Coordinates of C-alpha atoms in Angstrom, one line a residue:
Chain A
M1 CA 162.9 125.0 213.5
A2 CA 165.0 121.9 213.6
E3 CA 168.1 122.2 215.8
M4 CA 170.7 120.0 214.4
T5 CA 174.5 120.2 214.7
E6 CA 176.0 119.9 211.2
R7 CA 179.5 119.9 209.9
T8 CA 179.7 121.0 206.3
H9 CA 182.2 122.1 203.8
T10 CA 180.6 125.5 203.4
A11 CA 182.8 128.4 204.3
P12 CA 181.6 131.9 205.1
L13 CA 182.9 134.4 202.7
S14 CA 185.4 137.0 203.6
R15 CA 184.5 140.6 202.7
L16 CA 187.1 140.6 200.0
K17 CA 186.0 137.5 198.4
R18 CA 182.4 138.6 198.5
A19 CA 183.4 141.8 196.7
A20 CA 185.0 139.8 193.9
F21 CA 181.9 137.6 193.5
L22 CA 179.6 140.6 193.3
A23 CA 181.8 142.1 190.6
V24 CA 181.3 138.9 188.6
A25 CA 177.7 138.7 189.3
I26 CA 176.9 142.2 188.1
L27 CA 178.8 141.5 184.9
G28 CA 176.5 138.5 184.4
I29 CA 179.3 136.0 184.2
A30 CA 178.3 132.6 185.4
G31 CA 181.3 130.5 185.5
I32 CA 183.9 132.3 187.5
S33 CA 186.8 130.1 188.3
A34 CA 187.4 129.2 191.9
A35 CA 190.9 130.5 191.4
A36 CA 189.4 134.0 191.6
V37 CA 188.7 133.3 195.2
A38 CA 192.4 133.0 195.8
E39 CA 193.3 135.8 193.6
A40 CA 190.8 138.2 195.1
S41 CA 191.9 141.2 193.0
R42 CA 190.9 139.7 189.7
Y43 CA 188.6 136.9 188.4
W44 CA 188.7 134.4 185.5
D45 CA 186.2 135.0 182.7
P46 CA 185.5 131.6 181.1
V47 CA 183.9 133.3 178.1
S48 CA 186.9 135.5 177.1
K49 CA 189.3 133.0 178.7
K50 CA 191.1 135.9 180.4
W51 CA 191.7 137.1 184.0
I52 CA 189.9 140.4 184.6
V53 CA 190.9 142.9 187.2
Y54 CA 187.9 144.1 189.2
N55 CA 187.2 147.6 190.2
P56 CA 186.4 147.9 194.0
K57 CA 184.1 150.9 193.4
R58 CA 182.1 149.1 190.9
V59 CA 181.9 146.2 193.2
Q60 CA 180.4 148.4 195.9
E61 CA 177.8 149.7 193.4
A62 CA 177.1 146.2 192.2
A63 CA 176.5 145.0 195.8
T64 CA 173.8 147.6 196.1
A65 CA 172.3 147.0 192.7
Q66 CA 172.3 143.3 192.7
G67 CA 170.5 142.4 195.9
G68 CA 169.4 139.0 194.8
T69 CA 170.0 136.0 192.6
P70 CA 171.0 136.9 189.1
K71 CA 168.1 136.7 186.7
R72 CA 169.3 133.8 184.6
F73 CA 169.7 131.7 187.7
R74 CA 166.1 132.1 188.9
R75 CA 163.8 129.1 189.2
T76 CA 162.0 128.1 186.0
V77 CA 160.5 125.1 184.2
V78 CA 162.4 123.9 181.1
D79 CA 162.2 121.2 178.5
F80 CA 164.4 118.4 179.6
E81 CA 164.5 115.0 177.8
T82 CA 165.9 112.3 180.0
A83 CA 165.5 108.7 180.9
E84 CA 165.8 109.5 184.6
R85 CA 162.6 109.2 186.6
P86 CA 160.7 112.3 187.8
G87 CA 162.0 113.3 191.2
T88 CA 165.6 112.8 190.2
I89 CA 168.0 115.7 190.8
I90 CA 170.7 116.4 188.3
I91 CA 173.4 119.0 189.2
D92 CA 175.4 120.6 186.5
A93 CA 178.1 122.5 188.4
D94 CA 179.7 123.8 185.2
Q95 CA 176.6 125.8 184.2
H96 CA 175.4 126.3 187.8
F97 CA 172.1 124.7 187.4
L98 CA 170.2 122.0 189.4
Y99 CA 167.4 120.2 187.5
L100 CA 164.6 118.4 189.2
V101 CA 163.1 116.0 186.7
Q102 CA 159.4 116.3 186.1
P103 CA 157.0 114.1 184.2
G104 CA 156.5 114.8 180.4
F105 CA 160.2 115.6 179.7
K106 CA 160.2 118.7 181.8
A107 CA 162.4 119.8 184.7
I108 CA 162.4 122.6 187.3
R109 CA 165.7 124.4 186.9
Y110 CA 167.2 126.1 189.8
G111 CA 170.3 128.3 189.8
V112 CA 173.0 127.1 192.2
G113 CA 176.3 128.2 193.6
V114 CA 178.9 125.5 193.9
G115 CA 182.3 125.1 195.4
R116 CA 185.7 124.3 194.3
D117 CA 187.5 122.5 197.1
G118 CA 186.0 119.2 197.8
F119 CA 183.8 119.3 194.7
G120 CA 186.2 117.3 192.6
W121 CA 183.8 114.4 192.4
S122 CA 180.9 113.3 190.4
G123 CA 178.5 110.3 190.7
V124 CA 175.2 109.1 191.9
V125 CA 174.2 109.7 195.5
T126 CA 170.9 110.0 197.4
I127 CA 169.3 112.4 199.8
G128 CA 169.8 110.6 203.1
R129 CA 168.3 113.2 205.4
K130 CA 166.6 116.6 205.3
A131 CA 166.5 119.4 207.9
E132 CA 164.8 122.8 208.3
W133 CA 166.9 125.8 209.5
P134 CA 169.9 123.5 210.3
T135 CA 172.6 124.4 212.7
W136 CA 176.0 124.8 211.1
T137 CA 179.2 123.8 212.8
P138 CA 182.4 125.0 211.2
P139 CA 185.0 122.3 210.7
T140 CA 188.1 122.6 213.0
D141 CA 190.4 123.6 210.2
M142 CA 188.1 126.4 209.3
I143 CA 188.1 127.7 212.9
E144 CA 191.8 127.6 212.8
R145 CA 191.9 129.8 209.8
D146 CA 189.3 132.2 211.1
P147 CA 189.4 132.5 215.0
K148 CA 186.2 134.5 214.9
L149 CA 184.4 131.3 214.3
V150 CA 185.4 129.8 217.6
K151 CA 182.2 130.9 219.2
Y152 CA 180.4 128.6 216.8
A153 CA 182.6 125.6 217.6
S154 CA 179.6 123.8 219.1
G155 CA 177.2 125.0 216.4
M156 CA 175.7 128.1 215.0
P157 CA 171.9 128.1 215.4
G158 CA 169.8 128.1 212.3
G159 CA 168.6 131.4 211.1
P160 CA 169.1 134.2 208.6
E161 CA 172.8 134.6 209.3
N162 CA 173.5 130.9 209.1
P163 CA 175.4 130.0 205.9
L164 CA 173.3 126.8 205.4
G165 CA 170.2 129.0 205.0
A166 CA 166.7 127.8 205.4
R167 CA 166.9 124.1 204.5
A168 CA 169.6 121.4 204.0
M169 CA 169.5 118.1 202.3
Y170 CA 172.3 115.7 203.2
L171 CA 173.8 113.6 200.4
H172 CA 174.6 110.0 201.3
Y173 CA 176.5 107.3 199.4
G174 CA 176.2 103.7 200.3
G175 CA 174.1 104.6 203.3
K176 CA 176.8 106.9 204.7
D177 CA 176.9 110.7 204.9
T178 CA 179.2 112.2 202.3
L179 CA 179.4 115.5 204.2
Y180 CA 178.1 117.3 201.1
R181 CA 174.8 119.0 201.2
I182 CA 172.3 120.8 199.0
H183 CA 171.4 123.8 201.2
G184 CA 170.2 127.4 201.2
T185 CA 172.2 130.5 201.6
N186 CA 172.2 133.9 203.3
E187 CA 173.9 135.4 200.3
P188 CA 171.5 135.0 197.4
W189 CA 173.7 137.0 195.0
S190 CA 176.3 134.3 195.2
I191 CA 174.1 131.9 193.2
G192 CA 175.8 131.2 189.9
L193 CA 179.3 131.4 191.4
N194 CA 181.8 129.0 192.9
V195 CA 182.3 130.2 196.4
S196 CA 181.5 127.4 198.9
S197 CA 183.8 124.6 199.7
G198 CA 182.0 121.7 198.1
C199 CA 178.3 122.2 198.9
I200 CA 175.5 123.1 196.5
R201 CA 173.7 126.3 197.4
L202 CA 170.3 127.5 196.3
N203 CA 168.7 130.8 197.5
N204 CA 166.4 130.3 200.4
E205 CA 163.2 130.5 198.4
D206 CA 164.4 127.9 196.0
I207 CA 165.7 125.5 198.7
K208 CA 162.4 125.7 200.4
D209 CA 160.7 124.9 197.1
L210 CA 163.0 122.0 196.3
Y211 CA 162.7 120.7 199.9
T212 CA 158.9 120.3 199.5
R213 CA 159.3 118.4 196.3
V214 CA 161.9 115.8 197.1
G215 CA 162.0 113.2 199.8
V216 CA 164.6 111.1 201.6
G217 CA 165.9 108.5 199.2
S218 CA 165.7 110.8 196.1
K219 CA 168.4 110.1 193.5
V220 CA 171.0 112.9 192.9
I221 CA 173.3 112.8 189.9
V222 CA 176.3 115.1 190.0
L223 CA 177.8 115.6 186.6
M224 CA 181.5 115.3 185.8
S225 CA 182.1 118.6 184.3
G226 CA 183.2 122.1 185.2
A227 CA 183.7 122.6 188.9
A228 CA 183.5 118.9 189.4
L229 CA 186.7 118.5 187.5
Y230 CA 188.7 120.8 189.7
E231 CA 191.2 119.0 191.8
S232 CA 190.7 119.6 195.5
Chain B
M1 CA 183.8 88.6 177.4
A2 CA 184.6 92.1 176.7
K3 CA 182.4 95.1 177.3
R4 CA 179.2 93.5 178.2
R5 CA 180.5 91.5 181.2
V6 CA 181.8 94.6 182.9
F7 CA 178.8 96.5 181.8
L8 CA 176.7 94.1 183.8
A9 CA 178.6 94.8 186.9
A10 CA 178.5 98.5 186.5
L11 CA 174.8 98.8 185.9
A12 CA 173.6 95.9 188.1
V13 CA 172.3 98.2 190.8
M14 CA 170.8 100.8 188.5
L15 CA 168.8 98.3 186.5
A16 CA 168.0 95.8 189.3
A17 CA 164.5 97.0 189.6
L18 CA 163.9 96.7 185.8
A19 CA 165.9 93.6 185.1
T20 CA 163.6 91.0 186.6
H21 CA 160.2 90.4 187.9
G22 CA 161.7 88.6 190.8
P23 CA 163.1 85.2 191.4
A24 CA 162.4 82.6 188.8
R25 CA 159.4 80.5 189.6
A26 CA 158.4 77.2 188.3
A27 CA 157.8 77.9 184.6
D28 CA 158.1 76.1 181.3
I29 CA 160.5 78.7 180.0
V30 CA 162.9 80.8 182.0
I31 CA 164.5 83.7 180.2
G32 CA 167.7 85.1 181.4
V33 CA 167.8 88.9 181.8
P34 CA 171.3 90.5 181.6
S35 CA 171.5 93.9 183.3
W36 CA 171.3 96.2 180.3
S37 CA 168.1 97.7 179.0
S38 CA 168.1 96.4 175.4
A39 CA 168.4 92.8 176.6
E40 CA 165.6 93.3 179.1
A41 CA 163.4 94.7 176.4
T42 CA 164.1 91.7 174.0
A43 CA 163.6 89.3 176.9
H44 CA 160.1 90.6 177.6
V45 CA 159.0 90.7 174.0
L46 CA 160.2 87.2 173.4
G47 CA 158.5 86.0 176.6
E48 CA 155.2 87.7 175.7
I49 CA 155.2 86.1 172.2
I50 CA 156.0 82.7 173.7
H51 CA 153.3 83.0 176.3
Q52 CA 150.7 84.3 173.8
K53 CA 151.4 81.9 170.9
F54 CA 152.1 78.7 172.8
G55 CA 150.4 79.1 176.1
V56 CA 153.4 78.1 178.1
S57 CA 154.4 79.9 181.3
V58 CA 157.4 82.2 181.2
A59 CA 159.5 83.5 184.0
Y60 CA 162.5 86.0 184.0
K61 CA 165.6 85.7 186.0
A62 CA 168.5 88.1 186.2
G63 CA 172.0 86.8 185.4
T64 CA 175.4 87.5 183.9
N65 CA 176.4 86.1 180.6
E66 CA 178.3 83.3 182.2
E67 CA 175.4 82.5 184.6
I68 CA 172.8 82.4 181.8
F69 CA 175.0 80.2 179.6
A70 CA 175.6 77.8 182.5
A71 CA 171.9 77.8 183.4
M72 CA 171.0 77.0 179.8
D73 CA 173.5 74.1 179.9
S74 CA 172.0 72.8 183.1
G75 CA 168.4 73.3 182.1
E76 CA 167.6 76.0 184.7
M77 CA 167.2 78.6 182.0
Q78 CA 166.1 78.4 178.4
V79 CA 166.9 81.7 176.7
H80 CA 169.6 84.4 176.5
P81 CA 168.0 87.3 174.7
E82 CA 171.1 89.2 173.6
V83 CA 174.7 87.7 173.3
W84 CA 177.3 90.2 172.0
L85 CA 179.6 88.5 169.4
P86 CA 182.5 88.4 169.0
N87 CA 182.7 89.8 172.5
H88 CA 181.5 86.6 174.0
R89 CA 182.7 84.2 171.4
A90 CA 184.4 82.0 174.0
L91 CA 181.1 81.3 175.7
M92 CA 179.4 80.6 172.4
L93 CA 182.1 78.2 171.2
D94 CA 182.1 76.4 174.6
Y95 CA 178.3 75.8 174.8
V96 CA 177.2 75.9 171.2
N97 CA 180.0 74.2 169.4
G98 CA 181.6 72.3 172.3
R99 CA 179.0 71.1 174.7
K100 CA 176.2 71.4 172.1
T101 CA 173.7 72.3 174.9
V102 CA 172.9 75.8 173.6
A103 CA 171.8 76.8 170.1
M104 CA 172.4 80.2 168.4
N105 CA 169.9 82.2 166.4
R106 CA 171.7 83.0 163.2
H107 CA 170.2 86.4 162.6
G108 CA 172.7 88.8 164.2
V109 CA 171.7 92.4 164.9
P110 CA 174.5 94.8 164.1
A111 CA 175.8 96.7 167.1
T112 CA 178.1 99.7 166.8
Q113 CA 180.3 101.8 169.1
G114 CA 182.4 104.9 168.7
M115 CA 182.5 108.5 169.6
C116 CA 179.4 110.6 169.4
T117 CA 178.5 114.3 169.7
T118 CA 175.1 116.0 169.9
A119 CA 173.7 117.1 166.6
A120 CA 173.8 120.7 167.8
T121 CA 177.5 120.5 168.5
A122 CA 178.1 118.9 165.1
E123 CA 176.2 121.6 163.3
K124 CA 177.3 124.7 165.2
Y125 CA 181.0 123.8 165.7
H126 CA 181.6 121.5 162.7
I127 CA 182.6 118.5 164.7
A128 CA 182.1 115.6 162.3
S129 CA 185.2 113.4 162.4
I130 CA 187.1 111.8 165.2
S131 CA 190.2 113.6 163.9
D132 CA 188.6 116.9 164.9
L133 CA 189.2 115.8 168.5
A134 CA 193.0 116.0 168.0
D135 CA 192.7 119.7 166.9
P136 CA 193.5 121.7 170.0
E137 CA 191.6 124.8 168.7
K138 CA 188.4 122.8 167.9
V139 CA 188.2 121.0 171.3
K140 CA 188.4 124.2 173.3
I141 CA 184.6 124.2 173.1
F142 CA 184.6 121.1 175.3
D143 CA 186.8 122.7 178.0
T144 CA 184.8 123.2 181.2
D145 CA 187.6 123.6 183.7
S146 CA 189.6 126.2 181.9
N147 CA 192.8 124.1 181.5
G148 CA 192.9 124.6 177.8
K149 CA 191.9 121.0 177.1
G150 CA 188.5 119.6 176.3
E151 CA 186.8 116.8 178.3
V152 CA 185.4 113.6 176.8
W153 CA 183.6 110.7 178.5
I154 CA 185.1 107.4 177.3
G155 CA 183.1 105.0 179.4
D156 CA 182.8 103.4 182.8
K157 CA 186.1 102.8 184.5
D158 CA 185.3 99.1 184.7
W159 CA 184.3 98.5 181.1
A160 CA 186.8 96.7 178.8
S161 CA 185.8 99.1 176.1
T162 CA 187.1 102.0 178.1
R163 CA 190.6 100.5 178.0
I164 CA 190.3 100.3 174.3
E165 CA 189.0 103.9 174.1
K166 CA 192.2 105.0 175.8
I167 CA 194.2 103.2 173.1
R168 CA 192.1 104.8 170.4
A169 CA 192.5 108.3 172.0
K170 CA 196.3 107.8 172.0
S171 CA 196.2 106.4 168.4
Y172 CA 194.2 109.3 167.1
G173 CA 196.1 111.8 169.2
Y174 CA 193.3 113.3 171.2
D175 CA 194.7 112.0 174.5
A176 CA 197.0 115.1 174.2
T177 CA 194.2 117.6 173.5
M178 CA 191.4 116.3 175.8
T179 CA 191.0 115.0 179.3
L180 CA 189.7 111.5 179.1
L181 CA 186.9 111.1 181.7
E182 CA 185.8 107.7 183.1
G183 CA 182.6 107.4 185.1
E184 CA 179.3 105.8 185.6
E185 CA 177.0 105.7 182.5
T186 CA 174.2 107.1 184.5
V187 CA 176.2 110.3 185.0
A188 CA 177.3 110.4 181.4
M189 CA 173.7 110.0 180.2
A190 CA 172.6 112.9 182.4
M191 CA 175.4 114.9 181.0
I192 CA 174.1 114.3 177.5
D193 CA 170.6 115.3 178.8
V194 CA 171.9 118.6 180.0
A195 CA 173.9 119.2 176.9
A196 CA 170.8 118.6 174.8
A197 CA 168.7 120.9 177.0
T198 CA 171.2 123.8 177.0
G199 CA 173.1 123.5 173.7
K200 CA 176.3 122.9 175.6
P201 CA 179.0 121.3 173.3
L202 CA 179.6 117.6 174.2
V203 CA 181.4 114.6 172.8
F204 CA 181.2 111.2 174.4
Y205 CA 181.6 107.4 173.9
C206 CA 178.5 105.8 172.6
Y207 CA 177.1 102.4 171.5
A208 CA 174.0 101.1 169.7
P209 CA 171.5 99.8 170.1
H210 CA 170.8 102.1 173.0
H211 CA 167.8 104.3 174.0
L212 CA 170.1 107.3 173.7
F213 CA 169.5 107.4 169.9
Q214 CA 165.8 107.7 170.4
L215 CA 166.0 110.2 173.3
H216 CA 168.4 112.7 171.7
D217 CA 169.7 113.7 168.2
V218 CA 173.3 112.5 168.4
K219 CA 175.9 111.9 165.6
L220 CA 178.5 109.2 165.4
L221 CA 181.8 110.8 164.5
D222 CA 183.4 109.6 161.2
E223 CA 186.6 107.6 161.3
P224 CA 188.5 105.2 159.1
A225 CA 186.8 101.9 158.7
H226 CA 187.8 99.0 160.9
D227 CA 191.0 97.3 159.7
P228 CA 192.0 94.2 161.7
T229 CA 195.6 94.7 160.6
K230 CA 195.7 98.1 162.4
W231 CA 193.8 96.9 165.5
I232 CA 196.7 96.0 167.8
V233 CA 195.1 95.8 171.2
H234 CA 197.0 94.5 174.2
T235 CA 195.5 93.9 177.7
P236 CA 197.1 94.7 181.0
S237 CA 197.2 90.9 181.8
D238 CA 199.3 90.1 178.7
D239 CA 201.4 93.2 178.6
P240 CA 202.3 95.6 181.4
D241 CA 203.0 98.3 178.8
W242 CA 199.7 97.5 177.0
L243 CA 198.8 101.2 176.3
K244 CA 202.2 102.0 174.9
N245 CA 202.4 98.9 172.8
S246 CA 198.8 99.1 171.5
S247 CA 197.4 101.0 168.5
A248 CA 193.9 101.3 167.1
P249 CA 193.6 104.3 164.7
V250 CA 190.5 102.8 163.1
A251 CA 186.8 102.3 163.9
W252 CA 185.6 99.5 166.1
D253 CA 184.6 96.3 164.2
V254 CA 180.9 95.8 164.1
S255 CA 179.5 93.4 166.7
F256 CA 176.4 91.3 166.4
L257 CA 173.7 90.5 168.9
H258 CA 172.4 87.0 168.8
I259 CA 169.6 85.3 170.7
H260 CA 170.7 82.0 172.2
Y261 CA 168.5 79.2 173.6
Q262 CA 168.7 75.8 175.3
K263 CA 169.2 73.1 172.6
A264 CA 166.9 70.7 174.5
L265 CA 164.0 73.0 173.7
E266 CA 164.0 71.5 170.2
E267 CA 162.6 68.3 171.9
A268 CA 160.7 69.7 174.8
H269 CA 159.0 72.7 173.0
P270 CA 159.9 72.4 169.3
D271 CA 157.5 75.3 168.4
V272 CA 159.2 77.6 170.9
A273 CA 162.7 76.5 169.6
K274 CA 161.6 77.2 166.0
L275 CA 160.4 80.7 167.0
L276 CA 163.7 81.4 168.8
A277 CA 165.7 80.2 165.8
N278 CA 163.7 82.4 163.4
V279 CA 163.3 85.7 165.3
E280 CA 164.9 88.4 163.2
L281 CA 165.3 91.8 165.0
D282 CA 167.2 94.9 163.9
T283 CA 169.0 97.8 165.6
D284 CA 166.2 100.3 165.3
T285 CA 163.7 97.9 166.6
I286 CA 165.8 97.1 169.7
S287 CA 166.6 100.7 170.3
A288 CA 162.9 101.7 170.1
M289 CA 161.9 98.9 172.4
T290 CA 164.6 100.0 174.9
Y291 CA 163.4 103.6 174.7
A292 CA 159.9 102.5 175.5
L293 CA 161.0 100.7 178.6
V294 CA 163.8 103.0 179.8
A295 CA 162.7 106.5 178.8
E296 CA 159.0 106.1 178.6
R297 CA 158.9 103.8 181.6
K298 CA 156.4 101.5 180.1
D299 CA 155.7 98.3 182.1
P300 CA 157.8 95.6 180.4
A301 CA 154.9 93.1 180.2
E302 CA 152.4 95.7 179.0
F303 CA 154.8 97.1 176.5
A304 CA 155.6 93.6 175.2
G305 CA 151.9 92.9 174.8
E306 CA 151.4 96.1 172.7
W307 CA 154.5 95.3 170.7
V308 CA 153.2 91.8 169.8
A309 CA 149.8 93.3 168.8
D310 CA 151.5 95.9 166.6
N311 CA 153.8 93.4 164.9
A312 CA 151.5 90.5 164.3
E313 CA 152.5 90.0 160.7
R314 CA 156.2 90.0 161.4
I315 CA 155.8 87.6 164.2
E316 CA 153.7 85.2 162.1
G317 CA 156.7 85.1 159.7
W318 CA 158.9 83.9 162.6
L319 CA 156.5 81.1 163.4
K320 CA 156.6 79.5 160.0

């Protein structure tokens, strides 16, 4: 297990927020607005274009029933016509998918969770570094908001409770760390939702799979749609 | 120079690996390779024909439009495979008509630009005309951030064409119904790939020849034909209120791509000069060549060799 101290934009979920996300997940709605995080008592349904009030009891049931990544966000191979080279990663925050381009106009498609704050960007970056079971260090402002995190001020060791999950890949631009990562999660049901603060989350099985398939220097394209359009 | 000059800068890094075989070496013919894929494809096909038919050595060297014209003037380069006119008319007038050190192939290949959508979007949502983009109800399908407005990519922020697309959006009225996105072409192309794979509605700026048209089924939106009297385009350098004072509620005028070559070749290698004067390509051919290099990732030299073999009769016609 690599022990590295990392600062990321990933925020642990409050119980209330998690309940809201589960409600959305069980209803099979992929594109919850990040505004739902702030609202907590209702969520935005991009299909009906309406705010929907969630039922706490149903949320509790959903949490029990869900238990993992929603079906439509599970890893699969899809047809994918592109001029990008095999090994390129394309992240579609809007539809919550990450594509790893394969030969023969195919791609491995992974479901992802994305964030709102700090994800107001798009562009071409590279994987500058990789780490197994990375240590997570909450940013200072996050500790100020949630004093319980102070015990992790010097780093939370990697492991099942760590929000970075089993693996992390560090996105660099122009040779410098952007502070954005593609990483795992200890909350697999959150795949398909906008809950972190700018990082791209895969469930731990998927991040391990992706980790073995891409190396340092791999090209990552983040599309300019959906969550990437939100102003931070 | 309009779009192509800034296009060079925007894509220089992305295409660096494809754009050249390395620094020019001592060779009879040095072909300039601008940093966009169709020019690269044409460069290698021309180089392969010249090498095969006349036995002269050919080298390739990356350069901007200005650099390649200057190099043809000084004799360091002999060929520019793809000059966009009238975009680069000033360079053509300077070196072809003025200094008379560069010659122009007269067979221009039509090049178009406008707004495109995926065929699936056009069919399912009846998006066929650029006027559809000004319909707030119709463009809701392009809304990915739930703000009630659609999103549309209008080009790289550094392209001259992007500035004109802003004028066109204002003139047609879809600047009020859609968010105009500027960004790297690499990102936009990936966005189209995803739209094609998922059926997600998408509308975007496009130009041809481009490998996009071989890779995906896309449709150019209908719009009123170009009318120079309605094409009132100011630049920030000539008018601080350029956007307010500009209007372009019509299609782009057709551009033409022309091969240019060093005039002195007519003395040094008259057979090569004759070929370069006679080559007659077309939009589909250039798009297909570009697709082979960019999407199918064929080695440029190998591809050119295959292309020459498959088009022997056509090439013979250029040599007469």
